[in-house]
Tab-separated table of C-alpha atoms and ligand atoms in Angstrom:
chain	number	residue	atom	x	y	z
M	1	MET	CA	32.507	74.526	22.554
M	2	ALA	CA	30.016	75.407	19.819
M	3	ASP	CA	31.422	77.425	16.939
M	4	ALA	CA	30.250	79.009	13.721
M	5	ASN	CA	31.210	75.908	11.730
M	6	ASP	CA	28.753	73.714	13.610
M	7	LYS	CA	26.079	72.154	11.470
M	8	HIS	CA	22.672	71.452	12.920
M	9	LEU	CA	20.385	68.525	12.203
M	10	TRP	CA	17.373	70.764	12.714
M	11	ALA	CA	18.515	72.943	9.846
M	12	VAL	CA	18.492	70.202	7.214
M	13	SER	CA	15.676	68.048	5.784
M	14	TRP	CA	15.992	64.276	6.099
M	15	ASP	CA	16.147	63.897	2.309
M	16	ASP	CA	18.960	66.434	1.974
M	17	PHE	CA	20.794	64.917	4.939
M	18	GLN	CA	20.622	61.405	3.521
M	19	ALA	CA	22.091	62.568	0.247
M	20	LEU	CA	25.307	63.709	1.972
M	21	SER	CA	28.509	61.629	2.171
M	22	VAL	CA	29.207	59.745	5.389
M	23	ASP	CA	31.917	62.259	6.389
M	24	GLU	CA	29.571	65.174	5.851
M	25	ARG	CA	26.806	63.468	7.826
M	26	ALA	CA	29.255	62.653	10.620
M	27	SER	CA	30.058	66.347	11.108
M	28	TYR	CA	26.416	66.991	12.066
M	29	PHE	CA	26.790	64.773	15.132
M	30	MET	CA	29.492	66.944	16.697
M	31	GLU	CA	29.340	70.365	18.276
M	32	GLY	CA	32.919	71.558	18.280
M	33	GLU	CA	34.831	68.704	19.880
M	34	ARG	CA	31.853	67.236	21.687
M	35	GLU	CA	29.300	64.617	20.620
M	36	VAL	CA	25.696	65.742	20.227
M	37	HIS	CA	24.778	62.197	19.204
M	38	VAL	CA	27.117	59.200	18.820
M	39	ILE	CA	26.165	57.601	15.514
M	40	LEU	CA	29.113	57.085	13.153
M	41	ALA	CA	32.767	56.206	13.704
M	42	GLN	CA	33.578	58.909	11.155
M	43	GLN	CA	32.495	61.653	13.564
M	44	PHE	CA	35.586	61.173	15.763
M	45	ALA	CA	38.821	63.056	15.165
M	46	ARG	CA	42.189	61.857	16.432
M	47	ASN	CA	42.386	64.448	19.218
M	48	ARG	CA	38.906	63.455	20.398
M	49	LEU	CA	40.021	59.810	20.629
M	50	ASP	CA	43.065	60.851	22.661
M	51	ALA	CA	40.851	62.896	25.006
M	52	LEU	CA	38.320	60.067	25.451
M	53	ASN	CA	41.109	57.570	26.121
M	54	SER	CA	42.592	59.677	28.895
M	55	LEU	CA	39.141	60.388	30.354
M	56	ALA	CA	38.400	56.640	30.403
M	57	THR	CA	41.667	56.031	32.279
M	58	GLN	CA	40.820	58.772	34.775
M	59	VAL	CA	37.366	57.294	35.411
M	60	ARG	CA	38.973	53.850	35.813
M	61	PHE	CA	41.371	55.120	38.465
M	62	ILE	CA	38.824	57.253	40.302
M	63	ALA	CA	36.431	54.277	40.500
M	64	LYS	CA	38.981	52.283	42.521
M	65	SER	CA	38.144	54.036	45.801
M	66	ARG	CA	34.900	54.458	47.687
M	67	ALA	CA	35.313	58.230	47.796
M	68	GLY	CA	36.028	58.194	44.069
M	69	MET	CA	32.915	56.162	43.365
M	70	ARG	CA	30.888	58.590	45.461
M	71	PHE	CA	32.233	61.448	43.342
M	72	LEU	CA	31.459	59.634	40.067
M	73	ARG	CA	27.989	58.554	41.174
M	74	ASP	CA	27.071	62.129	41.910
M	75	LEU	CA	28.027	63.415	38.442
M	76	LEU	CA	24.866	62.372	36.596
M	77	SER	CA	22.589	61.385	39.457
M	78	HIS	CA	19.928	63.702	38.015
M	79	LYS	CA	19.916	61.978	34.594
M	80	ARG	CA	18.127	58.898	33.271
M	81	ALA	CA	19.190	56.622	30.416
M	82	MET	CA	17.027	54.489	28.144
M	83	LEU	CA	18.554	51.310	26.753
M	84	TYR	CA	16.556	50.442	23.646
M	85	PHE	CA	18.042	47.173	22.403
M	86	THR	CA	15.857	45.280	19.939
M	87	GLN	CA	18.749	43.049	18.852
M	88	PRO	CA	20.500	40.494	21.095
M	89	SER	CA	23.300	41.845	23.287
M	90	THR	CA	25.151	40.840	26.428
M	91	ARG	CA	28.332	42.932	26.723
M	92	THR	CA	27.218	46.125	25.036
M	93	PHE	CA	23.970	46.212	27.013
M	94	LEU	CA	25.574	45.393	30.355
M	95	SER	CA	28.598	47.626	29.925
M	96	PHE	CA	26.388	50.595	29.008
M	97	SER	CA	24.185	49.818	31.960
M	98	ALA	CA	27.220	49.539	34.275
M	99	ALA	CA	28.688	52.750	32.798
M	100	CYS	CA	25.442	54.597	33.565
M	101	GLN	CA	25.487	53.219	37.122
M	102	ILE	CA	29.084	54.376	37.627
M	103	LEU	CA	27.920	57.903	36.797
M	104	GLY	CA	24.887	57.614	39.064
M	105	MET	CA	22.293	57.500	36.288
M	106	THR	CA	19.187	55.371	36.525
M	107	THR	CA	18.393	53.176	33.536
M	108	SER	CA	15.374	51.520	31.952
M	109	SER	CA	15.251	49.208	28.996
M	110	VAL	CA	13.180	47.840	26.158
M	111	ARG	CA	14.834	44.743	24.742
M	112	ASP	CA	12.144	43.395	22.493
M	113	SER	CA	9.737	45.448	20.378
M	114	ALA	CA	7.119	42.717	21.010
M	115	THR	CA	6.877	44.054	24.572
M	116	SER	CA	6.498	47.719	23.559
M	117	SER	CA	3.753	49.569	21.700
M	118	GLU	CA	5.580	48.921	18.427
M	119	PHE	CA	3.715	45.623	18.642
M	120	LYS	CA	0.480	47.624	18.440
M	121	GLY	CA	1.718	49.297	15.280
M	122	GLU	CA	3.441	52.334	16.761
M	123	SER	CA	6.218	53.663	14.532
M	124	GLN	CA	9.815	53.574	15.739
M	125	GLU	CA	9.833	57.382	15.474
M	126	ASP	CA	6.946	57.628	17.924
M	127	SER	CA	8.540	55.069	20.269
M	128	VAL	CA	11.799	56.999	20.364
M	129	ARG	CA	9.983	60.298	20.875
M	130	THR	CA	8.181	58.659	23.786
M	131	PHE	CA	11.488	57.566	25.308
M	132	SER	CA	12.801	61.098	24.910
M	133	SER	CA	9.961	62.383	27.099
M	134	TYR	CA	11.129	60.315	30.054
M	135	PHE	CA	14.891	59.962	29.542
M	136	ASP	CA	17.910	62.156	28.963
M	137	VAL	CA	19.842	59.863	26.614
M	138	ILE	CA	18.739	56.955	24.412
M	139	ILE	CA	21.257	54.191	23.820
M	140	MET	CA	19.996	51.992	21.013
M	141	ARG	CA	20.856	48.823	19.132
M	142	SER	CA	18.947	47.733	16.069
M	143	ALA	CA	19.227	45.273	13.206
M	144	GLU	CA	18.261	48.090	10.885
M	145	LYS	CA	21.093	49.964	9.191
M	146	GLY	CA	20.793	53.706	9.690
M	147	LEU	CA	17.959	53.568	12.247
M	148	ALA	CA	19.955	55.263	15.020
M	149	GLU	CA	20.979	57.937	12.519
M	150	ARG	CA	17.372	58.585	11.491
M	151	MET	CA	16.287	58.734	15.141
M	152	ALA	CA	19.016	61.275	15.874
M	153	TRP	CA	17.602	63.441	13.089
M	154	VAL	CA	14.034	62.920	14.361
M	155	LEU	CA	14.918	63.926	17.922
M	156	SER	CA	17.022	66.886	16.858
M	157	ASN	CA	13.890	68.098	15.082
M	158	SER	CA	11.675	67.604	18.137
M	159	GLU	CA	11.213	69.663	21.290
M	160	ARG	CA	13.283	67.181	23.338
M	161	ALA	CA	16.491	66.761	21.414
M	162	VAL	CA	18.086	64.195	23.722
M	163	PRO	CA	21.264	62.458	22.500
M	164	ILE	CA	21.127	59.109	20.722
M	165	VAL	CA	24.026	56.691	21.176
M	166	ASN	CA	24.354	54.004	18.512
M	167	ALA	CA	25.121	50.685	20.231
M	168	GLY	CA	25.175	48.776	16.935
M	169	SER	CA	23.192	49.435	13.755
M	170	GLY	CA	22.669	46.557	11.323
M	171	LYS	CA	25.795	45.297	9.597
M	172	ASP	CA	27.037	48.814	9.271
M	173	GLN	CA	28.300	50.608	12.379
M	174	HIS	CA	29.256	49.979	15.994
M	175	PRO	CA	31.074	53.196	16.936
M	176	THR	CA	31.320	52.646	20.695
M	177	GLN	CA	32.835	49.180	20.192
M	178	ALA	CA	35.428	50.856	17.961
M	179	LEU	CA	36.142	53.367	20.747
M	180	LEU	CA	36.795	50.605	23.274
M	181	ASP	CA	38.901	48.735	20.727
M	182	ILE	CA	41.001	51.866	20.217
M	183	TYR	CA	41.343	52.265	23.986
M	184	THR	CA	42.485	48.636	24.270
M	185	LEU	CA	45.045	49.072	21.481
M	186	GLN	CA	46.269	52.320	23.016
M	187	ARG	CA	46.717	50.725	26.457
M	188	SER	CA	48.390	47.643	25.027
M	189	PHE	CA	50.893	49.641	22.979
M	190	GLU	CA	51.466	52.404	25.517
M	191	ARG	CA	55.128	51.504	25.943
M	192	LEU	CA	55.560	50.587	22.284
M	193	GLY	CA	54.916	53.983	20.739
M	194	GLY	CA	51.099	53.813	20.745
M	195	ILE	CA	48.905	52.809	17.812
M	196	ASP	CA	50.849	54.770	15.163
M	197	GLY	CA	52.781	52.519	12.793
M	198	LYS	CA	51.142	49.292	13.955
M	199	HIS	CA	49.845	46.479	11.774
M	200	VAL	CA	46.289	45.347	12.571
M	201	ALA	CA	44.884	42.173	10.994
M	202	PHE	CA	41.110	41.611	10.931
M	203	VAL	CA	40.034	37.994	10.620
M	204	GLY	CA	36.745	36.183	9.976
M	205	ASP	CA	33.416	37.539	8.774
M	206	LEU	CA	34.421	41.000	7.656
M	207	ALA	CA	31.505	41.413	5.253
M	208	ARG	CA	28.898	41.444	7.999
M	209	GLY	CA	30.908	42.489	11.057
M	210	ARG	CA	30.039	46.069	11.996
M	211	THR	CA	32.775	46.261	14.643
M	212	VAL	CA	35.460	45.800	11.979
M	213	ARG	CA	33.932	48.431	9.713
M	214	SER	CA	33.864	51.032	12.490
M	215	LEU	CA	37.345	50.203	13.789
M	216	ALA	CA	38.909	50.260	10.298
M	217	SER	CA	37.673	53.810	10.016
M	218	LEU	CA	39.066	54.949	13.393
M	219	LEU	CA	42.451	53.322	12.731
M	220	ALA	CA	42.782	55.473	9.617
M	221	LEU	CA	43.217	58.440	11.982
M	222	TYR	CA	46.580	57.072	13.184
M	223	ASP	CA	49.839	57.512	11.298
M	224	GLY	CA	51.215	54.621	9.295
M	225	VAL	CA	48.799	51.936	10.508
M	226	LYS	CA	48.605	48.994	8.129
M	227	GLN	CA	45.366	47.013	7.919
M	228	THR	CA	45.127	43.434	6.657
M	229	PHE	CA	41.769	41.776	6.014
M	230	VAL	CA	41.910	37.994	6.309
M	231	ALA	CA	38.720	36.232	5.172
M	232	PRO	CA	37.287	33.799	2.644
M	233	SER	CA	36.401	35.944	-0.363
M	234	PRO	CA	32.576	35.897	0.118
M	235	LEU	CA	33.122	37.282	3.627
M	236	GLN	CA	35.695	39.931	2.706
M	237	ILE	CA	35.394	43.527	3.845
M	238	GLY	CA	33.061	45.831	1.893
M	239	ARG	CA	34.187	47.860	-1.106
M	240	ASP	CA	33.093	51.066	0.642
M	241	VAL	CA	35.614	50.494	3.462
M	242	LEU	CA	38.402	49.814	0.943
M	243	ASP	CA	37.496	52.932	-1.039
M	244	PHE	CA	37.608	54.922	2.184
M	245	LEU	CA	41.048	53.494	3.100
M	246	THR	CA	42.377	54.213	-0.397
M	247	LYS	CA	41.183	57.796	-0.159
M	248	ALA	CA	42.716	58.128	3.309
M	249	LYS	CA	46.029	56.708	1.937
M	250	VAL	CA	45.981	53.807	4.391
M	251	ALA	CA	48.079	50.756	3.452
M	252	PHE	CA	45.934	47.627	3.338
M	253	GLU	CA	45.957	44.079	2.041
M	254	LEU	CA	43.320	41.380	1.461
M	255	THR	CA	44.296	37.761	1.887
M	256	GLU	CA	43.117	34.243	2.756
M	257	ASP	CA	46.518	33.187	4.093
M	258	PHE	CA	46.105	33.593	7.860
M	259	GLU	CA	49.311	31.744	8.845
M	260	ARG	CA	51.418	34.106	6.761
M	261	VAL	CA	49.844	37.145	8.438
M	262	ILE	CA	50.055	36.038	12.117
M	263	PRO	CA	53.821	36.623	12.604
M	264	LYS	CA	53.629	40.073	10.966
M	265	ALA	CA	50.738	41.542	12.952
M	266	ASP	CA	50.859	43.688	16.092
M	267	ALA	CA	47.168	43.059	16.755
M	268	ILE	CA	44.911	40.329	15.468
M	269	TYR	CA	41.204	41.137	15.622
M	270	MET	CA	39.166	37.942	15.423
M	271	THR	CA	35.443	37.850	14.607
M	272	ARG	CA	32.740	35.196	14.477
M	273	VAL	CA	30.667	34.172	11.452
M	274	GLN	CA	27.543	36.323	11.554
M	275	ASP	CA	25.186	33.697	10.153
M	276	GLU	CA	22.107	35.492	11.457
M	277	TRP	CA	22.443	37.581	8.280
M	278	ASP	CA	22.457	34.577	5.906
M	279	LYS	CA	20.187	35.134	2.915
M	280	THR	CA	19.646	31.393	2.434
M	281	LYS	CA	19.579	28.874	5.266
M	282	GLY	CA	22.949	27.243	5.897
M	283	GLU	CA	24.790	29.646	3.555
M	284	SER	CA	27.590	30.312	6.067
M	285	GLY	CA	28.170	26.584	6.507
M	286	LEU	CA	29.489	26.502	2.950
M	287	TYR	CA	32.541	28.622	3.773
M	288	ASP	CA	35.707	26.866	4.899
M	289	ILE	CA	36.179	28.994	7.995
M	290	ARG	CA	38.452	26.636	9.969
M	291	LYS	CA	41.539	28.048	8.247
M	292	PHE	CA	40.692	31.330	9.974
M	293	TRP	CA	40.525	29.981	13.517
M	294	PHE	CA	43.080	30.979	16.111
M	295	THR	CA	44.062	27.628	17.621
M	296	ALA	CA	46.402	27.272	20.609
M	297	GLN	CA	48.954	25.858	18.183
M	298	ARG	CA	49.029	29.153	16.317
M	299	LEU	CA	50.177	31.003	19.452
M	300	SER	CA	53.739	30.034	18.546
M	301	LEU	CA	53.426	32.140	15.377
M	302	LEU	CA	52.299	35.246	17.259
M	303	ARG	CA	54.911	37.881	18.079
M	304	PRO	CA	55.778	38.200	21.807
M	305	ASP	CA	54.458	41.776	22.017
M	306	ALA	CA	51.418	41.269	19.786
M	307	ILE	CA	47.848	41.114	21.100
M	308	LEU	CA	44.799	39.072	20.226
M	309	MET	CA	41.434	40.846	20.270
M	310	HIS	CA	37.801	39.827	19.727
M	311	PRO	CA	34.643	41.921	20.211
M	312	LEU	CA	32.946	38.732	21.499
M	313	PRO	CA	30.760	36.680	21.510
M	314	ARG	CA	33.043	33.963	20.166
M	315	ARG	CA	32.231	30.549	18.875
M	316	ASP	CA	35.102	28.305	17.782
M	317	GLU	CA	37.337	30.912	16.172
M	318	ILE	CA	39.511	31.245	19.287
M	319	GLU	CA	40.254	28.029	21.120
M	320	ALA	CA	39.561	28.329	24.879
M	321	ALA	CA	43.156	27.288	25.706
M	322	VAL	CA	44.345	30.550	24.102
M	323	ASP	CA	42.653	32.522	26.927
M	324	ARG	CA	45.514	31.724	29.320
M	325	ASP	CA	48.099	33.414	27.117
M	326	PRO	CA	48.977	36.962	28.267
M	327	ARG	CA	48.571	38.190	24.684
M	328	ALA	CA	44.866	37.245	24.751
M	329	MET	CA	43.337	40.666	25.337
M	330	TYR	CA	39.611	40.074	24.736
M	331	TRP	CA	38.514	39.836	28.382
M	332	ARG	CA	40.288	43.069	29.262
M	333	GLN	CA	38.978	44.593	26.019
M	334	MET	CA	35.456	43.798	27.210
M	335	ARG	CA	36.004	45.441	30.604
M	336	ASN	CA	37.538	48.473	28.896
M	337	GLY	CA	34.144	48.940	27.245
M	338	MET	CA	32.615	49.920	30.555
M	339	TRP	CA	35.217	52.653	31.209
M	340	VAL	CA	35.133	54.035	27.684
M	341	ARG	CA	31.330	54.137	27.665
M	342	ALA	CA	31.334	55.896	31.047
M	343	ALA	CA	33.820	58.453	29.672
M	344	LEU	CA	31.731	58.943	26.538
M	345	ILE	CA	28.491	59.524	28.468
M	346	ALA	CA	30.267	61.859	30.917
M	347	GLY	CA	31.507	63.802	27.881
M	348	ILE	CA	28.060	64.053	26.290
M	349	PHE	CA	26.830	65.652	29.517
M	350	HIS	CA	29.854	67.983	29.836
M	351	ARG	CA	31.302	66.357	32.952
M	352	ASP	CA	34.829	65.755	31.596
M	353	LYS	CA	36.380	68.832	33.199
M	354	GLU	CA	35.096	67.844	36.642
M	355	ILE	CA	36.552	64.356	36.217
M	356	GLN	CA	39.916	65.750	35.117
M	357	ASP	CA	40.006	68.127	38.093
M	358	TYR	CA	39.101	65.400	40.585
M	359	HIS	CA	41.754	63.131	39.106
M	360	GLU	CA	44.382	65.849	39.316
M	361	GLN	CA	43.552	66.730	42.901
M	362	ASN	CA	43.113	63.247	44.325
M	363	LEU	CA	45.294	60.813	42.406
N	1	LIG	C1	29.436	42.476	18.243
N	1	LIG	C2	28.204	43.076	17.635
N	1	LIG	O1	27.115	43.028	18.208
N	1	LIG	O2	28.339	43.643	16.567
N	1	LIG	N1	29.346	42.222	19.598
N	1	LIG	C3	29.583	43.233	20.499
N	1	LIG	O3	28.948	44.250	20.507
N	1	LIG	N2	30.592	43.043	21.367
N	1	LIG	C4	30.005	41.366	17.467
N	1	LIG	C5	29.172	40.151	17.173
N	1	LIG	O4	27.987	40.088	17.437
N	1	LIG	O5	29.770	39.197	16.668
């Protein structure tokens, strides 16, 4: 529901908007409790996460039957989605595409700017405005930090203010991955008091991993969650995240001692080395990253009720033999992405109430 406190992107210049803090900017992407655009993890409040989690579960249950799928596929059968992914992606692209299909939307994609008119010198602004003429939502991934945010401002100041969903922006943000990570944590700890009070350890390349940055921010919305960042010092988490956690009074620790952390954690969030961002060739090869691998041998250190997560893709940081352990959650985490993204898109188009009603009446 819109209210008098809502801030509008069309009412602020780009220069003034950029000068605001991340929390202030985040508030512009919400209208009451609903997303106008999905750009920053900071735009989500705790009650919104709870609502999205239960909506994702409802969609998941409804989709189990043919009649349920017919209901879901009708919800947005009049809407079209554009997937604008100029950076490599497997899971995020496919799960968004599957989520759109679940809701009956048709999708189109541009996956390489060399195949679009950007190659002829068209600006990204003009490309996105073109997409907005044909589609009702633009889901975009880019190597450029802040591009999705700028495009949200551009479209909100155009005659077709369609929503932008950030599917990964540079090294900075991956809000929808953080939403599916939260959903996975919530489901895993359902019978253990939920996410509140849990200890989450992030491991690997935390300097360049956008999933970690977005999830660290969402976890700060839960009571008494402790966050530990396990990485070689050149790959440690950014100062801005630590400043944010300090301000939010979140307990955190930085360490290189992975073996000491494993038995204490409720969730271990592994990440790969993001060497595509190396400034000099072979730079990442200089870090001794093997200490931060989750080998099958290390399973014996993991608590019986703890879980192991990874946004994927993985390289060697989780040994394949670990996959057979019931605490390995990354394959389910990946599938959760489809349900959470379907719930998110349904919410953007105001279909949540219909889903809740159907769930109540039929399940
Ligand atoms: C991540 C990403 O793109 O940031 N992948 C994903 O979306 N599941 C993590 C990565 O690339 O390592």
